[in-house]
Structures are given as C-alpha cells and as structure tokens.
XYZ file of C-alpha atoms in Angstrom:
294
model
C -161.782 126.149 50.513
C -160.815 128.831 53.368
C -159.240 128.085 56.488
C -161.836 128.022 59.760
C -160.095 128.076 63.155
C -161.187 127.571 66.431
C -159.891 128.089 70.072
C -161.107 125.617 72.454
C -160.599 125.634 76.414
C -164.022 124.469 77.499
C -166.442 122.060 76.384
C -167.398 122.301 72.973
C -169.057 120.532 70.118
C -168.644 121.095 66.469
C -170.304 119.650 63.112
C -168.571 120.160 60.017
C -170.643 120.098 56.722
C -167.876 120.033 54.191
C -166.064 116.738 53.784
C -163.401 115.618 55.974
C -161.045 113.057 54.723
C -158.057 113.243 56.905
C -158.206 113.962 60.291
C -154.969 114.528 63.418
C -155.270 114.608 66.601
C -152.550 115.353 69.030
C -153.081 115.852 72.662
C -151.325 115.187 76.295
C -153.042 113.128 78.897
C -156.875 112.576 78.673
C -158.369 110.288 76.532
C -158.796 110.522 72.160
C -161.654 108.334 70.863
C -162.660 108.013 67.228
C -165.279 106.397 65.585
C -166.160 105.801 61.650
C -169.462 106.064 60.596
C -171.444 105.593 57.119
C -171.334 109.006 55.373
C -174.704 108.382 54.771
C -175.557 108.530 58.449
C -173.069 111.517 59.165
C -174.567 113.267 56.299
C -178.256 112.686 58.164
C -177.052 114.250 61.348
C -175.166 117.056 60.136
C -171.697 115.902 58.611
C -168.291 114.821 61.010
C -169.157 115.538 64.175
C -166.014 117.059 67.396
C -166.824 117.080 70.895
C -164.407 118.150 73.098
C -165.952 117.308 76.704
C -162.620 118.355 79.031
C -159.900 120.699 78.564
C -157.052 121.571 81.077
C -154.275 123.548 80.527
C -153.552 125.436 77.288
C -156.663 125.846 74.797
C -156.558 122.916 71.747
C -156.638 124.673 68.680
C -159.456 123.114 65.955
C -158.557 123.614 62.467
C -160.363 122.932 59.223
C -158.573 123.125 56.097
C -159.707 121.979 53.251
C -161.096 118.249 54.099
C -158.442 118.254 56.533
C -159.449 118.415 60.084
C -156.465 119.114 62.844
C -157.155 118.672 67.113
C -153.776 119.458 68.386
C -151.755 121.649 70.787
C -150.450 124.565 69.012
C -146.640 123.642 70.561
C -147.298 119.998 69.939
C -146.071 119.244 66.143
C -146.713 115.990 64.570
C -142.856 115.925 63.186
C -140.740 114.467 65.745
C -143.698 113.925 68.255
C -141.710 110.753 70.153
C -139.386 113.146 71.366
C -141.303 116.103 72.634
C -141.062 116.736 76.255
C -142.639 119.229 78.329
C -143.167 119.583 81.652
C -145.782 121.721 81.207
C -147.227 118.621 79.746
C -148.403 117.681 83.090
C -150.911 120.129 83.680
C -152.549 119.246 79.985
C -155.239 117.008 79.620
C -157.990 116.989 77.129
C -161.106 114.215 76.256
C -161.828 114.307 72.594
C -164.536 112.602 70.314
C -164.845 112.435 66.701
C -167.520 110.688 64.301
C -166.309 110.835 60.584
C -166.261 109.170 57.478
C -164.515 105.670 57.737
C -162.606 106.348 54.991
C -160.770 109.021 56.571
C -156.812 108.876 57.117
C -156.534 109.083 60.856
C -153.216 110.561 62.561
C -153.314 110.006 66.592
C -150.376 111.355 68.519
C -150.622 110.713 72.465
C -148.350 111.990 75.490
C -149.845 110.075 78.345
C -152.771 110.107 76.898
C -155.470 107.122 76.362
C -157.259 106.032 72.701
C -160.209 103.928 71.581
C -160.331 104.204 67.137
C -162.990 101.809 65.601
C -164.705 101.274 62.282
C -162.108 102.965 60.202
C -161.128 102.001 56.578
C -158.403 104.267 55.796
C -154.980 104.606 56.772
C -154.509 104.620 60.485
C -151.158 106.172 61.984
C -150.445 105.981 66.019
C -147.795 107.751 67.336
C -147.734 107.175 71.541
C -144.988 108.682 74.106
C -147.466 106.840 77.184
C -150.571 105.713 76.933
C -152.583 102.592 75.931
C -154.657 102.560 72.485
C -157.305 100.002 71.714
C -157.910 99.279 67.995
C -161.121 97.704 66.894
C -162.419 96.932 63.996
C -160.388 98.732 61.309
C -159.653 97.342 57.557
C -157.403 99.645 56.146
C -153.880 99.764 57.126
C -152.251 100.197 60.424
C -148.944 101.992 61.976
C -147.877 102.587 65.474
C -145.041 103.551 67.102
C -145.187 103.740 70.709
C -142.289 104.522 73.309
C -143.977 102.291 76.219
C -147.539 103.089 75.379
C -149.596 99.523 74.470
C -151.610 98.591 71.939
C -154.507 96.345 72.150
C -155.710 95.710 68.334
C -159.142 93.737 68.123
C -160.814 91.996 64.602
C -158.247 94.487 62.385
C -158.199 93.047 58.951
C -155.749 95.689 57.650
C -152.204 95.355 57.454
C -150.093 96.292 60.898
C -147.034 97.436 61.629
C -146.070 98.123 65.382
C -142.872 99.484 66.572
C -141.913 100.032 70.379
C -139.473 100.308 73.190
C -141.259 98.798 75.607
C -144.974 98.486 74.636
C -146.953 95.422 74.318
C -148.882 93.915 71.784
C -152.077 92.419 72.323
C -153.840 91.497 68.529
C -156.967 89.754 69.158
C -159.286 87.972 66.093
C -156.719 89.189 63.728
C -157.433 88.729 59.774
C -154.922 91.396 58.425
C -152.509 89.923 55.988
C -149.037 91.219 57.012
C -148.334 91.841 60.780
C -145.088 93.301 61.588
C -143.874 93.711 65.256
C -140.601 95.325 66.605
C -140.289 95.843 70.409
C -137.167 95.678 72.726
C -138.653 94.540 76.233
C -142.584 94.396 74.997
C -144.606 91.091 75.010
C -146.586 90.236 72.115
C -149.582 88.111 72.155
C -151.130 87.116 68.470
C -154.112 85.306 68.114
C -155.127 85.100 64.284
C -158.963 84.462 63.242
C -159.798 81.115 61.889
C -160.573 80.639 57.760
C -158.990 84.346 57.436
C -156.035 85.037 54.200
C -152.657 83.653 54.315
C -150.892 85.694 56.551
C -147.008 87.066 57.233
C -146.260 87.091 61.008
C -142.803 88.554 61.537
C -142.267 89.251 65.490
C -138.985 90.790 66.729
C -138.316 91.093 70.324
C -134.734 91.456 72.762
C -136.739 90.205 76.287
C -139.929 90.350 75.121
C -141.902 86.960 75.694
C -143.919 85.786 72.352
C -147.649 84.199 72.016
C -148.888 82.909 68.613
C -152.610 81.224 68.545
C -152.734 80.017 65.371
C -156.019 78.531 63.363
C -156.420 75.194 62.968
C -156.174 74.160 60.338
C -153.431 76.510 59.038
C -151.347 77.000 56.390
C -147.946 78.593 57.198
C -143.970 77.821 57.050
C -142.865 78.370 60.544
C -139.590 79.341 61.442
C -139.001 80.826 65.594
C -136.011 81.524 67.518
C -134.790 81.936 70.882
C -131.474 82.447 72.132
C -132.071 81.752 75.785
C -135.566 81.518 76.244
C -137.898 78.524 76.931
C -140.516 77.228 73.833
C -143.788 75.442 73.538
C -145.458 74.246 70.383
C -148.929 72.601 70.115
C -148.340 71.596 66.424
C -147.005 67.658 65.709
C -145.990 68.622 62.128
C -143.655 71.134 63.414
C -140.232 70.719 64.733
C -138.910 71.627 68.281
C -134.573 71.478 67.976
C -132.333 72.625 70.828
C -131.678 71.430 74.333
C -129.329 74.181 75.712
C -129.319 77.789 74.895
C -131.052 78.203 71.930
C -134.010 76.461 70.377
C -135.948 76.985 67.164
C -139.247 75.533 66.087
C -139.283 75.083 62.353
C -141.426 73.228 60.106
C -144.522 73.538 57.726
C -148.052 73.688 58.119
C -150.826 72.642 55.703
C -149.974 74.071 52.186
C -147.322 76.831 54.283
C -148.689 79.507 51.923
C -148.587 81.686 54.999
C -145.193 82.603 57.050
C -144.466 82.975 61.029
C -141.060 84.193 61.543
C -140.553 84.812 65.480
C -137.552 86.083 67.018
C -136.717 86.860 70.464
C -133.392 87.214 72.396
C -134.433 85.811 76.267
C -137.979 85.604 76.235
C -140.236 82.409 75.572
C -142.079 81.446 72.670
C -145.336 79.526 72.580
C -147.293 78.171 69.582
C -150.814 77.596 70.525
C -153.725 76.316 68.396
C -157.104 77.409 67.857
C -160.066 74.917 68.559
C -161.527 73.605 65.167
C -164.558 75.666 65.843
C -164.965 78.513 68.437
C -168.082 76.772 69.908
C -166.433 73.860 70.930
C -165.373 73.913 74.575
C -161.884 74.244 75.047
C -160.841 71.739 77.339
C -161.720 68.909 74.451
C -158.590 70.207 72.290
C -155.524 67.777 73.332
C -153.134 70.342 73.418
C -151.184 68.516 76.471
C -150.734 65.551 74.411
C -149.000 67.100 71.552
C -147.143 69.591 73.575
C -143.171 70.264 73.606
C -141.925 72.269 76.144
C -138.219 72.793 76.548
C-alpha cells in the first residue's frame, strides 16, 4: 500500500478509507484527543477520521503508511522523545482529533502538551515531557512515562504501568489486573472498582504520598512501607507495626489472592475502604472506629 503524505499548517480534516491499526501522535503544546469507535460506525461515516483544528508554528506532517497513521513534527522523533528540547518548542502548538478503530495501538508523545484517549482496546503508549493526560475507559494495556506531566486514568481495565519524575497518579474505578507505579516526588491516589479480578498493586515512591481505596470485601496480601512517613489503615485484619521511623502495614485480606505492595521513602500511606455498595451514603461506613493512624 503506497505512502500518502500531507502538510498541515491550518485547519484541516481528513478521512481515511483504508484501515488504520496503529496510530502516533507527537506534538508540542496544544491539546491531543483520541477517541475509539466501532469500525462499524467509522466504516458508516467514511473510515478513521483527523481533524486538526489549530496549528502554530511549523506545519505537522500527516502520514499514512500502510495501516499506520503518523501526526508528528517532522524534528520531533518518537526515539528518545523524554529528552528532546527545543526552544523553538515554544512557539508550537497544535489541537488534534482522531476517531479510529478501538483496536488500534495508540502512541501519544506530548511536550507541554494536554491529552484526553478513551474507548481504546489496544495497546496504549504515553510518553509526556509536560502536560496532563486523562485516560478513560481503555481495556487493553497501558504505558506511560511522564517527566512531570500527570496522569489521571478513569474505569481502565487494562494492565498499567506508569513511570515518572515527578508526575502524579490519579486511577479512578480501576479494574485492570496489574498496576505498576514508579515516581520519585509524585503522589499516587488508587481507588480500585468493587467485585473487579484479583489485582497486583505495586507503588514505588521517594516523597511521594500514597492513597489506596480498596473494595470491600477484598482479597489481597498487603505488605506497605514507610521509612519516615505517617500511615493510616481502615482494615482490622491488617497489621499497623512501628512507632518511630518506620512503619509497615502487613497482613491478609479475605482469600489474599490479590497483592498491594506500597513503598515510599517520606511520604504517608493510607489504606482506605470502599463502602459495601456505592449507593450507600458514606458517612454510615465506621472508618473512624477501625482507624490506625501513627
């Protein structure tokens, strides 16, 4: 299938008939969103649809090759995107929208730059210098790595791994089985879906502060750290051990067919739980009562 090219420095839109199954985006400042849709309903209205509503600076070059379909800055290279700086970069800013198959691999690479991705069911790859990205909705597996950009990651059921300097984590609904965090001064706050899978929480963090709602009931072995930090736990079957320096909550809940393994150097830890049921008004869960605080 030939090459197609395009040069873009003012509005634009594009529909592409032939399939696309992988698609990159790479673009400084401005905002990136993407959206999967029902190849039956793309197919309807025409195929993947591009709209490009704001360009500044230098043109983004549009390239379809094969079912691969590339939105990027020709100086801009997906290898070693964390470290590219330019400041040229500041008078770049671009607002892109795609609609394409959710089964699409997605590649998103941000320099101060914003992104919204939702309804995807392939593989989902973030890579942010600066600049928040909001998550929603995705199944398939998920991978960013952020400098001090944040992530906000709503009802993802796919796997996640998130690695940072200083970004925070905010996962929201979460039903993914594997969550993997890394961050050296970003807080993470992790609140996991009631009657989802067994899950695998590992959370790293040097000052980071840590959040974990968990269902109740759960099922998890629980094992969290702090060096210097304070902790919290809202669970009776689990264990709260240390009165100076460092403190660790251990213990096992339900079956433990799950595992939380939270570590962080200064910052605080709390273990929350989740109402029985959502509907029930908050205030009648007794967390106070079952409470340790150190």
């Amino acid at each position: 299938m030939a090459e197609s090219t395009w040069e873009v420095a003012e509005r634009k839109k594009l529909t592409f008939d032939d399939p696309v199954t992988a698609l990159n985006v790479r673009i400084v400042n401005g905002t990136v969103n993407v959206v999967g849709t029902d190849e039956a309903v793309l197919n309807e209205q025409g195929g993947a649809r591009l709209e490009i509503s704001h360009v500044e600076g230098p043109p983004l070059i549009v390239t379809k090759n094969g079912s691969t379909l590339t939105v990027a800055y020709e100086d801009l290279p997906w290898k070693g995107f964390l470290k590219w700086l330019d400041r040229k970069g500041r008078h770049r800013s671009a607002v892109v929208s795609l609609a394409v198959p959710a089964g699409t691999a997605v590649e998103v690479g941000l320099v101060g730059a914003g992104a919204v991705i939702s309804g995807m069911r392939g593989r989902t790859d973030i890579r942010g210098v600066t600049g928040d990205t909001t998550l929603v909705g995705l199944s398939g597996p998920v991978r960013a790595d952020t400098v001090s950009g944040n992530l906000e990651a709503q009802a993802v059921t796919g796997d996640l791994r998130f690695q940072s300097v200083s970004g925070d984590l905010t996962f929201i609904e979460g039903a993914g089985s594997s969550v993997r965090a890394d961050s050296v001064s970003g807080d993470m706050v992790i609140d996991l879906a009631p009657a989802g899978k067994p899950t695998e929480l590992e959370l790293t963090t040097v000052s980071g502060e840590l959040a974990i709602r968990l269902p109740h009931p759960t099922d998890a072995r629980v094992e969290a750290n702090t060096a210097s930090g304070t902790v919290s736990n809202a669970f009776k079957d689990l264990r709260v051990s240390g009165q100076w320096g460092a403190k660790k909550i251990t213990g096992t809940l339900g079956a433990g067919t799950g595992t939380l393994r939270a570590t962080t150097v200064s910052g605080s830890i709390a273990l929350l739980r989740r109402p029985p049921a959502e509907d029930e008004p908050h205030d009648t869960v007794p967390v106070a009562a079952d409470t340790k605080e150190l």
